[in-house]
XYZ file of C-alpha atoms in Angstrom:
767
model
C 17.500 -32.016 21.343
C 19.856 -30.523 18.736
C 18.539 -32.903 16.082
C 14.979 -31.728 16.760
C 15.732 -28.018 17.115
C 17.362 -27.477 13.716
C 14.506 -28.789 11.494
C 11.872 -27.064 13.640
C 13.577 -23.677 13.257
C 14.141 -24.211 9.542
C 10.458 -25.021 9.062
C 9.396 -21.893 10.956
C 11.760 -19.725 8.927
C 10.704 -21.027 5.536
C 6.930 -21.410 5.895
C 4.002 -19.175 6.798
C 1.138 -19.882 9.137
C -1.948 -20.100 6.905
C -2.698 -22.515 4.091
C -2.547 -20.731 0.709
C -5.640 -19.777 -1.283
C -5.667 -20.388 -5.051
C -7.654 -19.482 -8.142
C -8.260 -22.524 -10.328
C -9.112 -21.354 -13.864
C -11.136 -23.788 -15.958
C -10.891 -24.322 -19.689
C -14.583 -24.091 -20.654
C -18.214 -24.148 -19.544
C -19.213 -27.144 -21.592
C -22.718 -28.469 -20.946
C -23.985 -25.469 -18.955
C -27.258 -23.646 -19.617
C -28.354 -20.110 -18.793
C -31.541 -18.012 -18.837
C -30.810 -14.320 -18.120
C -34.493 -13.527 -17.507
C -34.668 -15.851 -14.508
C -31.122 -15.106 -13.301
C -31.076 -11.280 -13.412
C -33.127 -8.727 -11.526
C -35.329 -6.646 -13.835
C -33.220 -3.568 -13.115
C -30.091 -5.448 -14.203
C -31.734 -6.352 -17.513
C -32.643 -2.700 -18.041
C -29.048 -1.643 -17.312
C -27.707 -4.142 -19.830
C -30.069 -2.665 -22.432
C -29.113 0.952 -21.708
C -25.396 0.107 -21.914
C -25.725 -2.065 -25.030
C -24.290 -5.035 -23.114
C -24.894 -8.683 -24.011
C -27.170 -10.538 -21.584
C -26.144 -13.841 -23.181
C -22.418 -13.229 -22.809
C -20.625 -16.474 -21.936
C -19.210 -14.879 -18.784
C -22.733 -14.937 -17.299
C -23.070 -18.709 -17.682
C -22.496 -20.857 -14.559
C -19.427 -23.033 -14.058
C -19.452 -26.682 -15.070
C -20.597 -28.439 -11.885
C -18.618 -31.605 -12.558
C -15.422 -29.617 -13.017
C -15.977 -27.799 -9.736
C -16.773 -31.024 -7.907
C -13.565 -32.667 -9.145
C -11.422 -29.659 -8.170
C -12.935 -29.389 -4.686
C -12.471 -33.124 -4.104
C -8.698 -32.561 -4.281
C -8.650 -29.287 -2.308
C -8.920 -28.559 1.400
C -11.779 -26.059 1.154
C -13.850 -24.310 -1.509
C -13.777 -20.546 -0.936
C -16.017 -19.428 -3.791
C -16.719 -19.375 -7.519
C -16.529 -16.729 -10.229
C -18.661 -17.028 -13.351
C -16.884 -14.115 -14.988
C -13.415 -15.615 -14.558
C -14.617 -19.217 -15.024
C -12.700 -20.065 -11.875
C -13.112 -21.592 -8.449
C -11.169 -20.376 -5.398
C -9.871 -23.052 -3.023
C -7.436 -23.478 -0.172
C -4.944 -26.232 -0.855
C -1.449 -27.491 -0.103
C 1.271 -27.521 -2.747
C 0.754 -31.251 -3.206
C -2.996 -30.771 -3.695
C -2.400 -27.954 -6.168
C -0.117 -30.176 -8.205
C -2.927 -32.735 -8.462
C -5.496 -30.086 -9.392
C -3.237 -28.686 -12.115
C -3.096 -32.116 -13.767
C -6.881 -32.233 -14.286
C -7.596 -32.041 -18.053
C -10.153 -29.206 -17.731
C -7.913 -26.966 -15.583
C -6.323 -24.179 -17.630
C -4.119 -22.751 -14.870
C -3.757 -22.366 -11.119
C -2.772 -19.034 -9.586
C -1.908 -18.161 -6.009
C -4.054 -15.397 -4.515
C -1.397 -12.980 -3.293
C -3.376 -10.216 -1.670
C -3.685 -8.243 1.514
C -6.591 -5.878 1.932
C -6.150 -2.175 2.576
C -8.953 -0.690 4.644
C -9.230 2.737 6.268
C -10.842 2.813 9.703
C -12.981 5.348 11.459
C -10.965 7.631 13.687
C -12.403 6.740 17.073
C -10.261 9.272 18.941
C -11.627 12.371 17.221
C -15.390 12.180 17.639
C -16.882 15.603 16.986
C -20.316 17.096 16.765
C -21.651 17.387 13.252
C -21.865 21.166 13.594
C -18.075 21.381 13.171
C -18.321 20.735 9.425
C -21.821 21.630 8.249
C -23.469 24.580 6.625
C -26.960 24.840 8.050
C -28.092 27.225 5.338
C -27.262 24.693 2.657
C -28.373 21.771 4.798
C -25.283 19.726 3.995
C -21.707 19.187 5.120
C -18.676 20.936 3.672
C -17.645 17.677 2.038
C -20.725 18.037 -0.202
C -20.352 21.780 -0.742
C -16.831 21.087 -2.073
C -18.540 19.295 -4.988
C -21.148 22.079 -5.353
C -23.689 19.626 -3.998
C -26.132 22.445 -3.246
C -26.670 22.822 -7.020
C -27.936 19.247 -7.226
C -30.216 19.829 -4.255
C -31.659 23.024 -5.724
C -32.790 20.992 -8.738
C -34.133 18.138 -6.614
C -31.380 15.738 -7.698
C -30.650 13.081 -5.053
C -29.704 9.940 -7.015
C -33.271 8.693 -7.349
C -33.557 5.706 -9.693
C -29.888 4.727 -9.268
C -29.009 1.499 -7.457
C -25.667 1.526 -5.605
C -23.849 -1.558 -4.290
C -21.535 -0.933 -1.339
C -18.803 -3.542 -0.801
C -17.274 -3.346 2.664
C -16.599 -4.982 6.026
C -20.136 -4.923 7.389
C -22.766 -2.323 8.216
C -23.182 -2.212 11.977
C -26.561 -0.813 13.134
C -27.612 0.405 9.680
C -30.879 -1.441 10.393
C -31.508 0.817 13.410
C -29.435 4.013 13.193
C -31.398 7.243 12.621
C -29.043 8.337 9.831
C -30.518 5.612 7.590
C -34.156 5.846 8.632
C -35.091 7.337 5.259
C -33.768 4.179 3.558
C -35.663 1.815 5.837
C -38.923 3.771 5.654
C -38.964 3.598 1.846
C -37.544 0.038 1.594
C -34.538 1.241 -0.409
C -32.123 -1.349 0.986
C -33.003 -3.797 -1.772
C -30.761 -6.741 -0.832
C -27.935 -7.708 1.518
C -25.459 -10.564 1.604
C -22.679 -11.541 3.977
C -20.066 -13.321 1.868
C -17.984 -13.870 4.970
C -20.678 -15.863 6.838
C -22.788 -16.899 3.840
C -26.047 -15.356 5.055
C -27.998 -12.121 4.577
C -27.111 -10.495 7.924
C -24.667 -7.623 7.392
C -25.704 -5.534 10.402
C -24.094 -7.221 13.406
C -20.529 -5.917 12.948
C -18.409 -3.599 10.817
C -18.107 0.083 11.759
C -16.258 0.899 8.557
C -19.071 -0.016 6.182
C -21.570 2.036 8.171
C -19.353 5.116 7.931
C -18.823 4.536 4.192
C -22.558 4.170 3.522
C -23.253 7.390 5.428
C -20.955 9.300 3.048
C -23.261 8.277 0.189
C -26.680 8.668 1.757
C -26.539 9.517 5.492
C -28.781 12.187 7.041
C -28.350 13.400 10.642
C -30.788 16.003 11.981
C -31.718 17.043 8.408
C -28.012 17.470 7.585
C -26.818 15.482 4.581
C -23.550 13.566 4.784
C -23.883 12.241 1.226
C -25.560 13.355 -1.991
C -27.431 10.168 -2.997
C -30.155 10.248 -0.354
C -32.740 9.064 -2.916
C -30.838 6.048 -4.282
C -31.446 2.335 -3.686
C -28.781 0.164 -2.094
C -27.253 -3.299 -2.141
C -25.069 -4.009 0.898
C -22.385 -6.707 0.647
C -20.000 -7.743 3.387
C -16.916 -9.012 1.572
C -14.316 -9.106 4.324
C -13.604 -9.403 8.003
C -12.731 -6.049 9.579
C -10.380 -7.924 11.938
C -8.453 -9.234 8.892
C -8.416 -12.879 9.940
C -8.785 -14.416 6.469
C -7.098 -11.985 4.137
C -6.405 -14.100 1.105
C -10.000 -15.311 0.840
C -11.302 -11.751 0.712
C -10.177 -11.195 -2.869
C -12.368 -14.095 -3.991
C -15.283 -12.743 -1.962
C -14.882 -9.298 -3.536
C -15.250 -10.795 -7.008
C -18.276 -12.807 -5.897
C -19.834 -9.616 -4.526
C -19.294 -7.759 -7.813
C -21.068 -10.549 -9.694
C -23.854 -10.503 -7.078
C -24.200 -6.730 -7.542
C -24.438 -7.208 -11.314
C -27.157 -9.848 -10.913
C -29.157 -7.629 -8.539
C -29.187 -4.586 -10.798
C -26.433 -2.328 -9.417
C -25.694 0.771 -11.475
C -22.757 1.888 -9.327
C -20.368 -0.023 -7.078
C -18.634 1.823 -4.242
C -15.599 -0.151 -3.077
C -13.401 1.089 -0.253
C -11.356 -2.099 -0.155
C -8.185 -2.712 -2.154
C -5.510 -5.375 -2.405
C -1.797 -5.186 -3.000
C 0.619 -3.903 -0.398
C 2.063 -6.889 1.427
C 1.701 -9.637 -1.196
C 1.540 -8.147 -4.659
C 4.497 -6.223 -6.085
C 4.385 -2.690 -7.468
C 4.913 -4.018 -10.999
C 1.758 -6.110 -10.688
C -0.406 -2.996 -10.290
C -1.020 -2.916 -14.053
C -4.699 -3.840 -14.212
C -4.186 -7.570 -14.740
C -5.045 -8.942 -11.278
C -8.165 -11.067 -10.860
C -10.053 -8.274 -9.058
C -9.005 -5.713 -11.692
C -10.257 -7.986 -14.450
C -13.564 -8.392 -12.619
C -13.862 -4.606 -12.176
C -13.289 -4.049 -15.898
C -15.888 -6.694 -16.726
C -18.382 -4.908 -14.463
C -17.803 -1.734 -16.469
C -18.344 -3.671 -19.686
C -21.709 -4.779 -18.299
C -22.740 -1.185 -17.569
C -21.672 -0.715 -13.928
C -19.629 2.303 -12.857
C -17.081 1.104 -10.277
C -15.884 3.801 -7.846
C -12.738 2.484 -6.170
C -10.519 3.860 -3.388
C -6.907 4.530 -4.380
C -5.715 3.450 -0.855
C -3.857 5.212 1.945
C -0.242 4.310 1.137
C 1.159 7.679 0.101
C 3.600 7.586 2.999
C 5.009 4.152 2.162
C 8.498 4.429 0.649
C 8.312 0.909 -0.769
C 4.908 1.302 -2.422
C 4.707 4.339 -4.717
C 1.452 3.449 -6.406
C -2.185 2.563 -5.831
C -3.625 -0.891 -5.077
C -5.779 -3.201 -7.167
C -8.560 -2.976 -8.436
C -7.872 0.789 -8.426
C -5.405 0.011 -11.252
C -8.201 -1.250 -13.532
C -8.510 0.877 -16.651
C -12.323 1.222 -16.567
C -12.564 2.017 -12.843
C -13.092 5.540 -11.487
C -10.264 5.637 -8.929
C -10.573 8.227 -6.164
C -7.719 9.900 -4.272
C -7.887 12.140 -1.218
C -7.450 15.846 -0.465
C -7.405 17.751 2.791
C -10.825 18.450 4.244
C -10.915 22.192 3.668
C -13.480 23.831 1.421
C -11.294 26.875 0.703
C -7.837 25.388 0.186
C -6.607 22.657 -2.141
C -4.049 20.160 -0.868
C -3.283 16.488 -1.408
C -3.630 14.360 1.737
C -0.097 13.077 2.329
C -1.111 9.458 2.889
C -3.488 9.234 -0.074
C -1.915 6.864 -2.597
C -0.150 8.205 -5.669
C -0.396 6.975 -9.229
C 0.284 6.120 -11.936
C -0.321 2.421 -12.545
C 2.703 0.210 -13.152
C 2.161 0.577 -16.909
C 1.914 4.380 -16.715
C -1.854 5.036 -16.877
C -3.412 7.957 -15.029
C -4.573 7.135 -11.509
C -6.279 8.383 -9.467
C -8.895 9.734 -11.879
C -10.437 12.240 -9.463
C -10.136 13.151 -5.782
C -12.367 14.139 -2.883
C -12.302 14.909 0.844
C -9.995 12.555 2.776
C -11.161 13.824 6.180
C -14.933 13.542 6.445
C -17.925 13.594 8.752
C -19.386 10.098 8.851
C -21.768 8.103 11.024
C -20.340 6.430 14.097
C -22.686 3.433 14.527
C -21.971 3.129 18.247
C -22.443 6.797 19.126
C -25.519 8.796 19.991
C -27.597 9.195 16.838
C -27.097 12.977 16.780
C -23.315 12.656 16.645
C -20.953 11.866 13.810
C -17.433 10.469 13.637
C -14.565 12.350 12.046
C -13.137 9.641 9.761
C -10.295 9.723 7.283
C -9.028 7.840 4.259
C -9.748 7.358 0.581
C -12.280 4.853 1.903
C -14.485 7.913 2.450
C -13.386 9.971 -0.561
C -14.818 7.140 -2.662
C -18.428 7.013 -1.394
C -18.643 10.812 -1.575
C -17.771 10.476 -5.268
C -20.165 7.538 -5.753
C -23.019 9.685 -4.442
C -22.002 12.461 -6.834
C -21.999 9.997 -9.742
C -25.509 8.810 -8.831
C -26.798 12.396 -9.035
C -24.989 13.044 -12.320
C -26.402 9.838 -13.806
C -29.919 10.721 -12.646
C -29.667 13.897 -14.737
C -28.787 11.944 -17.891
C -29.806 8.279 -17.833
C -28.891 7.855 -21.507
C -25.193 7.848 -20.621
C -23.404 4.503 -20.510
C -21.194 3.729 -17.533
C -18.015 4.569 -19.444
C -19.533 7.776 -20.791
C -20.499 8.798 -17.269
C -16.946 8.074 -16.062
C -15.567 10.386 -18.753
C -18.104 13.108 -17.915
C -17.297 12.963 -14.195
C -13.609 13.381 -15.036
C -14.392 16.391 -17.232
C -16.468 17.916 -14.435
C -13.469 17.983 -12.080
C -12.177 21.437 -11.210
C -8.635 20.921 -12.580
C -9.589 19.320 -15.900
C -7.843 19.018 -18.359
C -4.830 19.390 -16.026
C -3.982 16.169 -14.190
C -1.304 14.653 -12.022
C -0.712 11.467 -10.057
C -1.768 12.891 -6.704
C -5.080 14.564 -7.584
C -6.104 13.135 -10.934
C -8.347 15.709 -12.608
C -9.402 17.174 -9.260
C -12.748 17.271 -7.430
C -15.953 16.685 -9.483
C -18.226 19.751 -9.720
C -22.027 19.693 -9.979
C -22.146 22.858 -12.083
C -20.776 20.904 -15.055
C -24.065 18.963 -15.132
C -26.517 21.585 -13.849
C -25.211 24.611 -15.775
C -23.299 23.670 -18.970
C -22.589 27.338 -19.725
C -20.271 27.431 -16.711
C -17.985 24.895 -18.391
C -16.268 27.705 -20.314
C -13.450 29.046 -18.135
C -12.087 32.552 -18.487
C -8.370 33.175 -18.968
C -6.687 33.800 -15.599
C -3.005 33.911 -16.579
C -0.564 34.040 -19.477
C 2.709 32.212 -20.131
C 5.477 34.235 -21.787
C 8.766 33.133 -23.317
C 11.761 34.997 -21.883
C 15.435 34.003 -22.292
C 16.019 30.888 -20.152
C 12.610 30.980 -18.461
C 8.871 30.770 -19.048
C 7.120 33.542 -17.139
C 3.865 32.795 -15.354
C 1.832 36.029 -15.115
C -1.593 35.931 -13.410
C -4.173 38.418 -14.695
C -5.489 38.779 -11.163
C -4.034 38.027 -7.781
C -5.884 35.763 -5.357
C -3.941 34.184 -2.503
C -6.660 31.565 -1.967
C -6.130 29.977 -5.397
C -3.565 27.374 -6.329
C -1.216 27.021 -9.242
C -0.639 23.476 -10.512
C 2.087 22.530 -12.982
C 3.171 19.343 -14.682
C 5.631 18.331 -17.395
C 4.628 15.358 -19.529
C 5.963 13.573 -22.575
C 4.218 13.193 -25.918
C 2.546 9.969 -24.710
C 0.859 11.755 -21.816
C 3.096 10.365 -19.067
C 3.702 12.996 -16.404
C 7.406 13.088 -15.593
C 7.160 15.636 -12.803
C 4.633 17.921 -11.227
C 4.232 20.346 -8.380
C 1.857 19.889 -5.504
C 1.304 21.661 -2.233
C -0.419 20.108 0.738
C -1.004 23.137 2.927
C -1.115 26.368 0.984
C -0.705 28.051 -2.344
C 1.984 29.833 -4.231
C 1.602 33.407 -3.003
C 1.769 35.049 -6.410
C 2.884 38.646 -6.727
C 1.240 40.113 -9.816
C 4.203 42.431 -10.427
C 6.981 39.840 -10.210
C 6.019 36.662 -12.107
C 7.074 33.112 -11.292
C 9.946 31.755 -13.355
C 9.765 28.293 -14.899
C 13.198 27.149 -16.209
C 13.248 25.940 -19.789
C 15.754 23.272 -18.785
C 13.022 21.558 -16.761
C 10.800 21.386 -19.866
C 13.144 20.441 -22.726
C 11.200 18.919 -25.602
C 8.261 18.053 -23.358
C 4.907 19.727 -22.685
C 4.313 22.139 -19.800
C 0.753 22.243 -18.437
C -0.354 24.939 -15.964
C -3.654 25.288 -14.095
C -4.615 28.387 -12.111
C -8.011 29.571 -10.870
C -9.918 27.142 -13.084
C -8.043 27.906 -16.293
C -5.589 25.482 -17.958
C -2.938 26.288 -20.550
C -0.218 24.233 -22.220
C 3.158 25.420 -23.470
C 5.916 23.969 -25.683
C 9.244 25.593 -26.404
C 9.926 26.874 -29.893
C 11.899 24.631 -32.257
C 15.324 26.097 -31.526
C 14.853 26.030 -27.738
C 13.421 22.526 -27.919
C 16.627 21.302 -29.574
C 18.823 23.347 -27.239
C 17.198 22.242 -23.981
C 16.414 18.672 -24.998
C 19.960 17.631 -24.092
C 19.991 19.881 -21.025
C 16.708 18.503 -19.649
C 17.030 17.661 -15.967
C 14.224 15.601 -14.471
C 15.119 16.619 -10.914
C 15.115 20.367 -11.541
C 12.488 22.441 -9.758
C 9.544 23.543 -11.847
C 9.500 26.978 -10.252
C 12.420 29.270 -9.455
C 11.767 31.737 -6.671
C 12.287 35.268 -7.907
C 13.918 37.186 -5.096
C 11.273 39.895 -5.511
C 8.379 37.452 -5.424
C 6.444 36.286 -2.403
C 6.264 32.498 -2.703
C 5.232 30.169 0.088
C 5.312 26.552 -0.969
C 6.454 23.059 -0.106
C 8.626 21.436 -2.772
C 7.185 17.997 -3.382
C 8.263 17.496 -6.990
C 7.889 13.872 -8.030
C 9.014 12.054 -11.145
C 7.839 8.980 -12.933
C 11.131 7.383 -11.914
C 9.768 7.236 -8.343
C 7.565 4.384 -9.483
C 10.327 2.306 -11.049
C 10.629 0.090 -8.010
C 11.999 -3.421 -7.718
C 9.538 -6.263 -8.050
C 10.377 -6.936 -4.413
C 8.972 -3.567 -3.359
C 6.365 -3.946 -0.671
C 7.769 -7.262 0.501
C 11.562 -6.801 0.475
C 13.826 -4.582 2.572
C 17.480 -4.492 3.546
C 19.176 -3.504 6.806
C 22.764 -2.772 7.716
C 23.423 -4.536 11.017
C 26.214 -3.606 13.410
C 26.699 -5.085 16.850
C 29.071 -5.119 19.772
C 28.961 -8.396 21.681
C 30.608 -10.194 24.566
C 31.460 -13.885 24.521
C 30.177 -15.207 27.806
C 32.426 -17.896 29.361
C 30.760 -21.068 30.557
C 32.041 -22.845 33.637
C 33.937 -26.009 32.850
C 34.349 -25.214 29.175
C 36.980 -22.496 28.985
C 40.125 -21.046 30.388
C 39.520 -17.845 28.436
C 38.683 -14.528 29.953
C 34.980 -14.671 30.744
C 34.014 -11.503 28.814
C 35.652 -11.176 25.403
C 34.658 -8.375 22.992
C 33.318 -9.072 19.481
C 32.414 -6.655 16.657
C 29.991 -7.653 13.860
C 29.110 -5.863 10.617
C 26.628 -7.301 8.150
C 23.634 -6.909 5.842
C 20.171 -8.381 6.388
C 17.557 -8.968 3.663
C 13.956 -9.389 4.812
C 10.940 -10.604 2.830
C 7.431 -9.943 4.071
C 5.538 -13.220 3.997
C 2.433 -12.466 6.049
C 0.511 -9.240 6.443
C 2.567 -6.410 7.913
C 4.314 -8.113 10.800
C 5.883 -11.418 9.718
C 9.114 -11.575 7.733
C 11.573 -14.265 6.775
C 15.095 -13.161 6.079
C 18.754 -13.925 5.756
C 21.807 -11.978 6.862
C 25.483 -12.242 6.105
C 28.465 -10.475 7.620
C 31.870 -10.493 9.253
C 32.822 -10.564 12.935
C 36.064 -10.205 14.853
C 36.475 -11.500 18.415
C 39.489 -11.182 20.722
C 40.214 -13.164 23.865
C 43.237 -14.332 25.898
C 44.201 -17.506 27.707
C 47.193 -18.718 29.720
C 49.613 -21.132 28.081
C 49.451 -24.620 29.582
C 52.540 -26.854 30.081
C 50.978 -30.184 30.773
C 49.064 -29.611 33.983
C 51.224 -26.665 35.004
C 50.744 -23.144 33.728
C 53.566 -20.715 33.043
C 55.335 -19.340 36.138
C 53.154 -16.712 37.811
C 50.628 -17.211 35.021
C 52.724 -14.804 33.014
C 52.766 -16.414 29.535
C 49.522 -15.866 27.552
C 48.154 -16.246 24.080
C 46.181 -13.325 22.627
C 43.811 -14.925 20.099
C 41.724 -13.293 17.372
C 38.752 -15.238 15.990
C 37.556 -14.054 12.554
C 34.308 -15.359 11.042
C 32.130 -14.940 7.963
C 28.569 -15.894 8.898
C 25.141 -16.455 7.318
C 21.870 -16.292 9.244
C 18.463 -17.666 8.258
C 15.735 -16.275 10.490
C 12.163 -15.087 10.870
C 11.059 -11.720 12.234
C 7.900 -11.234 14.236
C 6.895 -7.575 14.402
C 5.256 -7.575 17.821
C 4.053 -4.007 17.436
C 3.648 -4.644 13.717
C 0.743 -6.978 14.436
C -1.130 -3.751 15.062
C 0.268 -1.894 12.070
C 3.928 -0.871 12.587
C 6.714 -3.300 11.718
C 9.312 -0.689 12.665
C 8.282 -0.948 16.297
C 8.962 -3.814 18.680
C 10.174 -6.994 16.959
C 11.801 -10.344 17.618
C 14.113 -12.381 15.338
C 15.015 -16.011 15.792
C 16.619 -18.572 13.525
C 19.828 -20.422 12.625
C 23.330 -19.308 11.716
C 26.395 -20.882 10.155
C 29.906 -19.447 9.920
C 33.394 -20.085 8.655
C 36.132 -18.911 11.018
C 39.852 -18.952 11.639
C 42.114 -17.893 14.523
C 45.456 -16.137 14.878
C 47.604 -16.175 18.017
C 50.162 -13.855 19.571
C 52.216 -14.900 22.578
C 52.963 -12.312 25.259
C 54.142 -12.002 28.823
C 52.282 -10.253 31.585
C 53.869 -8.758 34.729
C 57.294 -10.396 34.171
C 59.976 -9.053 36.517
C 62.683 -7.034 34.769
C 60.737 -6.192 31.641
C 60.456 -2.630 30.471
C 56.697 -2.831 30.114
C 54.644 -4.047 33.022
C 51.702 -5.229 30.921
C 52.880 -6.982 27.776
C 55.851 -7.759 25.554
C 55.299 -9.538 22.224
C 57.677 -12.479 22.006
C 56.569 -14.223 18.759
C 54.912 -13.318 15.437
C 51.319 -14.049 14.411
C 50.550 -17.711 13.966
C 47.603 -19.144 12.085
C 46.061 -21.786 14.312
C 42.907 -23.297 12.842
C 40.057 -23.180 10.295
C 36.571 -24.196 11.445
C 32.914 -24.385 10.310
C 30.473 -23.462 13.067
C 26.680 -23.373 13.440
C 24.106 -22.458 16.060
C 20.907 -20.613 16.877
C 20.401 -16.853 17.126
C 17.801 -14.398 18.373
C 17.309 -10.642 18.550
C 14.741 -8.469 20.207
C 14.622 -4.798 19.391
C 12.685 -1.606 18.994
C 13.025 0.263 15.710
C 16.790 0.591 15.094
C 18.202 -0.828 18.353
C 18.175 -4.388 19.619
C 19.688 -6.953 21.968
C 21.157 -10.016 20.276
C 22.211 -13.469 21.405
C 23.657 -16.486 19.638
C 24.423 -19.954 20.928
C 26.906 -22.259 19.212
C 25.619 -25.815 18.860
C 28.858 -27.497 17.711
C 32.156 -28.011 19.537
C 34.062 -25.054 18.173
C 37.631 -26.108 19.031
C 39.487 -28.696 21.017
C 40.197 -31.505 18.578
C 42.648 -29.751 16.212
C 44.101 -26.862 18.182
C 47.680 -26.807 19.409
C 46.188 -26.771 22.912
C 43.355 -29.344 22.849
C 42.172 -28.554 26.382
C 40.971 -25.096 25.282
C 37.236 -24.827 24.538
C 35.770 -21.444 23.607
C 32.514 -20.075 25.001
C 29.261 -21.068 23.301
C 27.118 -18.045 24.208
C 27.501 -14.544 22.751
C 25.451 -11.578 23.988
C 25.405 -8.104 22.474
C 23.717 -4.897 21.425
C 22.771 -4.351 17.750
C 22.021 -1.285 15.685
C 20.083 -1.391 12.388
C 20.140 1.046 9.494
C 17.009 0.610 7.327
């Protein structure tokens, strides 16, 4: 049994459950032919022309069929193909991959290391649509925040723009009243289910339905999205139950190519990949999906991509891919209030790993969206950048309708300029929320001065020209390359500015850098004079607050200053964590094996390193530490013990141990690894013992309990091994270990002594 148990546990600790998925990149497309006029939809050809893109680009050619056939013959399963990447995705074992890599036409093989990030509808907060609509305007507050009524007044509704929505399915879109206007005018042009390889996308997927409604939904004449006149392509690229995560990245790329072929002008993607398999340093725009997103932009498609909902993750201070792609319009989230401006705490922060601005813009994080399983006059209150993104995609469709001569990249730049904070930016909000007035009324682009910045001794004084408690002040400090080193944000209110007593901005927090301030639509930049720049350059402190509270000022704010250093995270971030483990255990005596006291105390202190290997609930790990155990036993003289059992040995067992184990996050299977979990694996240790002899209850002694009669004596060195397990909740657990080898008995001074095999205890973890 022992011979079987050890390799089984080692295999479980060192391997995952699912067979890996790989991209196989080919060297060329030799022998292939291509006719764009039979391959592309007419609208796609027109888009290529408007964007000055090359229809005959080699990326549009098909893969070499013989190459693909040879690769798939060695693999377990073909997942999909990408013309743009000249690659085929397959599932394969390590041995199969080695054979594939040796094929002469294979350029490289790359593991698909991705886990999707998908926001879900909030099923517990279903509300009537009247909670967030303005009946006079005929649209929800989420549209009024973008000045959507200005588009409507001019009859702008995205007509002539084709939008591809990539998501987890579109439940009941073929029957729900909110999409009747699309069905009646045949504006759902094409659908494809990349998960089941058919055209049915309507039988499951609540998330996609809610996303689509934020672009084009109408309930009881109330608009949930701005692009009610656009055409749509609906692609199911993933399983909402997340049963085949690593294949979804390949399907996303296939869907982007499908959207290109079918004439999409805009792609709205509320799916991202990264946290769980990729590292933070890989969020630099070089992933396969990021490359595909950039290629879509090159072919004239504007990709609107969700930043993700990981703002609360300590180990992941960035966005996900393809939100890191340079040519993508990445969307962050703000609180759903039309009057106040605040970053949604869980909306992902930028920048990219290589320091580029992300997100580009932001929009409502908490939205009214269609619940496909509710009464048709009700809406669901959903949340996530999954819904900020389609709101922005609908805005982009309207903006593009007003000026069809713009290329995709020109439109991206114009949408950024339309945002209400531009040219101010930071890594929580980007340039802010896009505004329709930028496109409908160009004269409103000129913003009046609302404040002045004055140089005074050790401070810069911020003096507003008018006082308005409903407006925000935004500040950032950036270097000459445009990298923001710190900025101020407020999630719930504004700086309550007293017009008499200005806010003080310390010069030591600016140094030789650039200060940028935005207030009430006006943006101003400030640099210290030459002498101060030299003086404060050496005194610059990155952690200093950007605003000092004047004791006469009324300031109500939350200090959430962040620095670029927050993003300098280990390449293990997102998959690696360390715990300090302490435990108090009892060695349980086993009948027939010991003459020791049955319960003997043991103290353990150690460190555990865990590596996420599957989704958010499966880890492998190792731990190392030191333990000290004390126990006593009577001295044996042949078959007779000491008179009155009075002579004892007090023994201390000291061990250095190493554990190799796997952690199953039982609650983590549903999203929280810090909840209920179970560890099990193997351990090995090196230990030694020391003895003290003492008498107990000897007549005539001064002490009734013990008298030491000999010095410490080193008894034995031993290597030990066994199995271990823990079950716990958050920071507290119950642990057990069972020794598989005979610990002592063959080398000890007293060979008839055998220590207990089982140790039980309580553990405490510091994360």
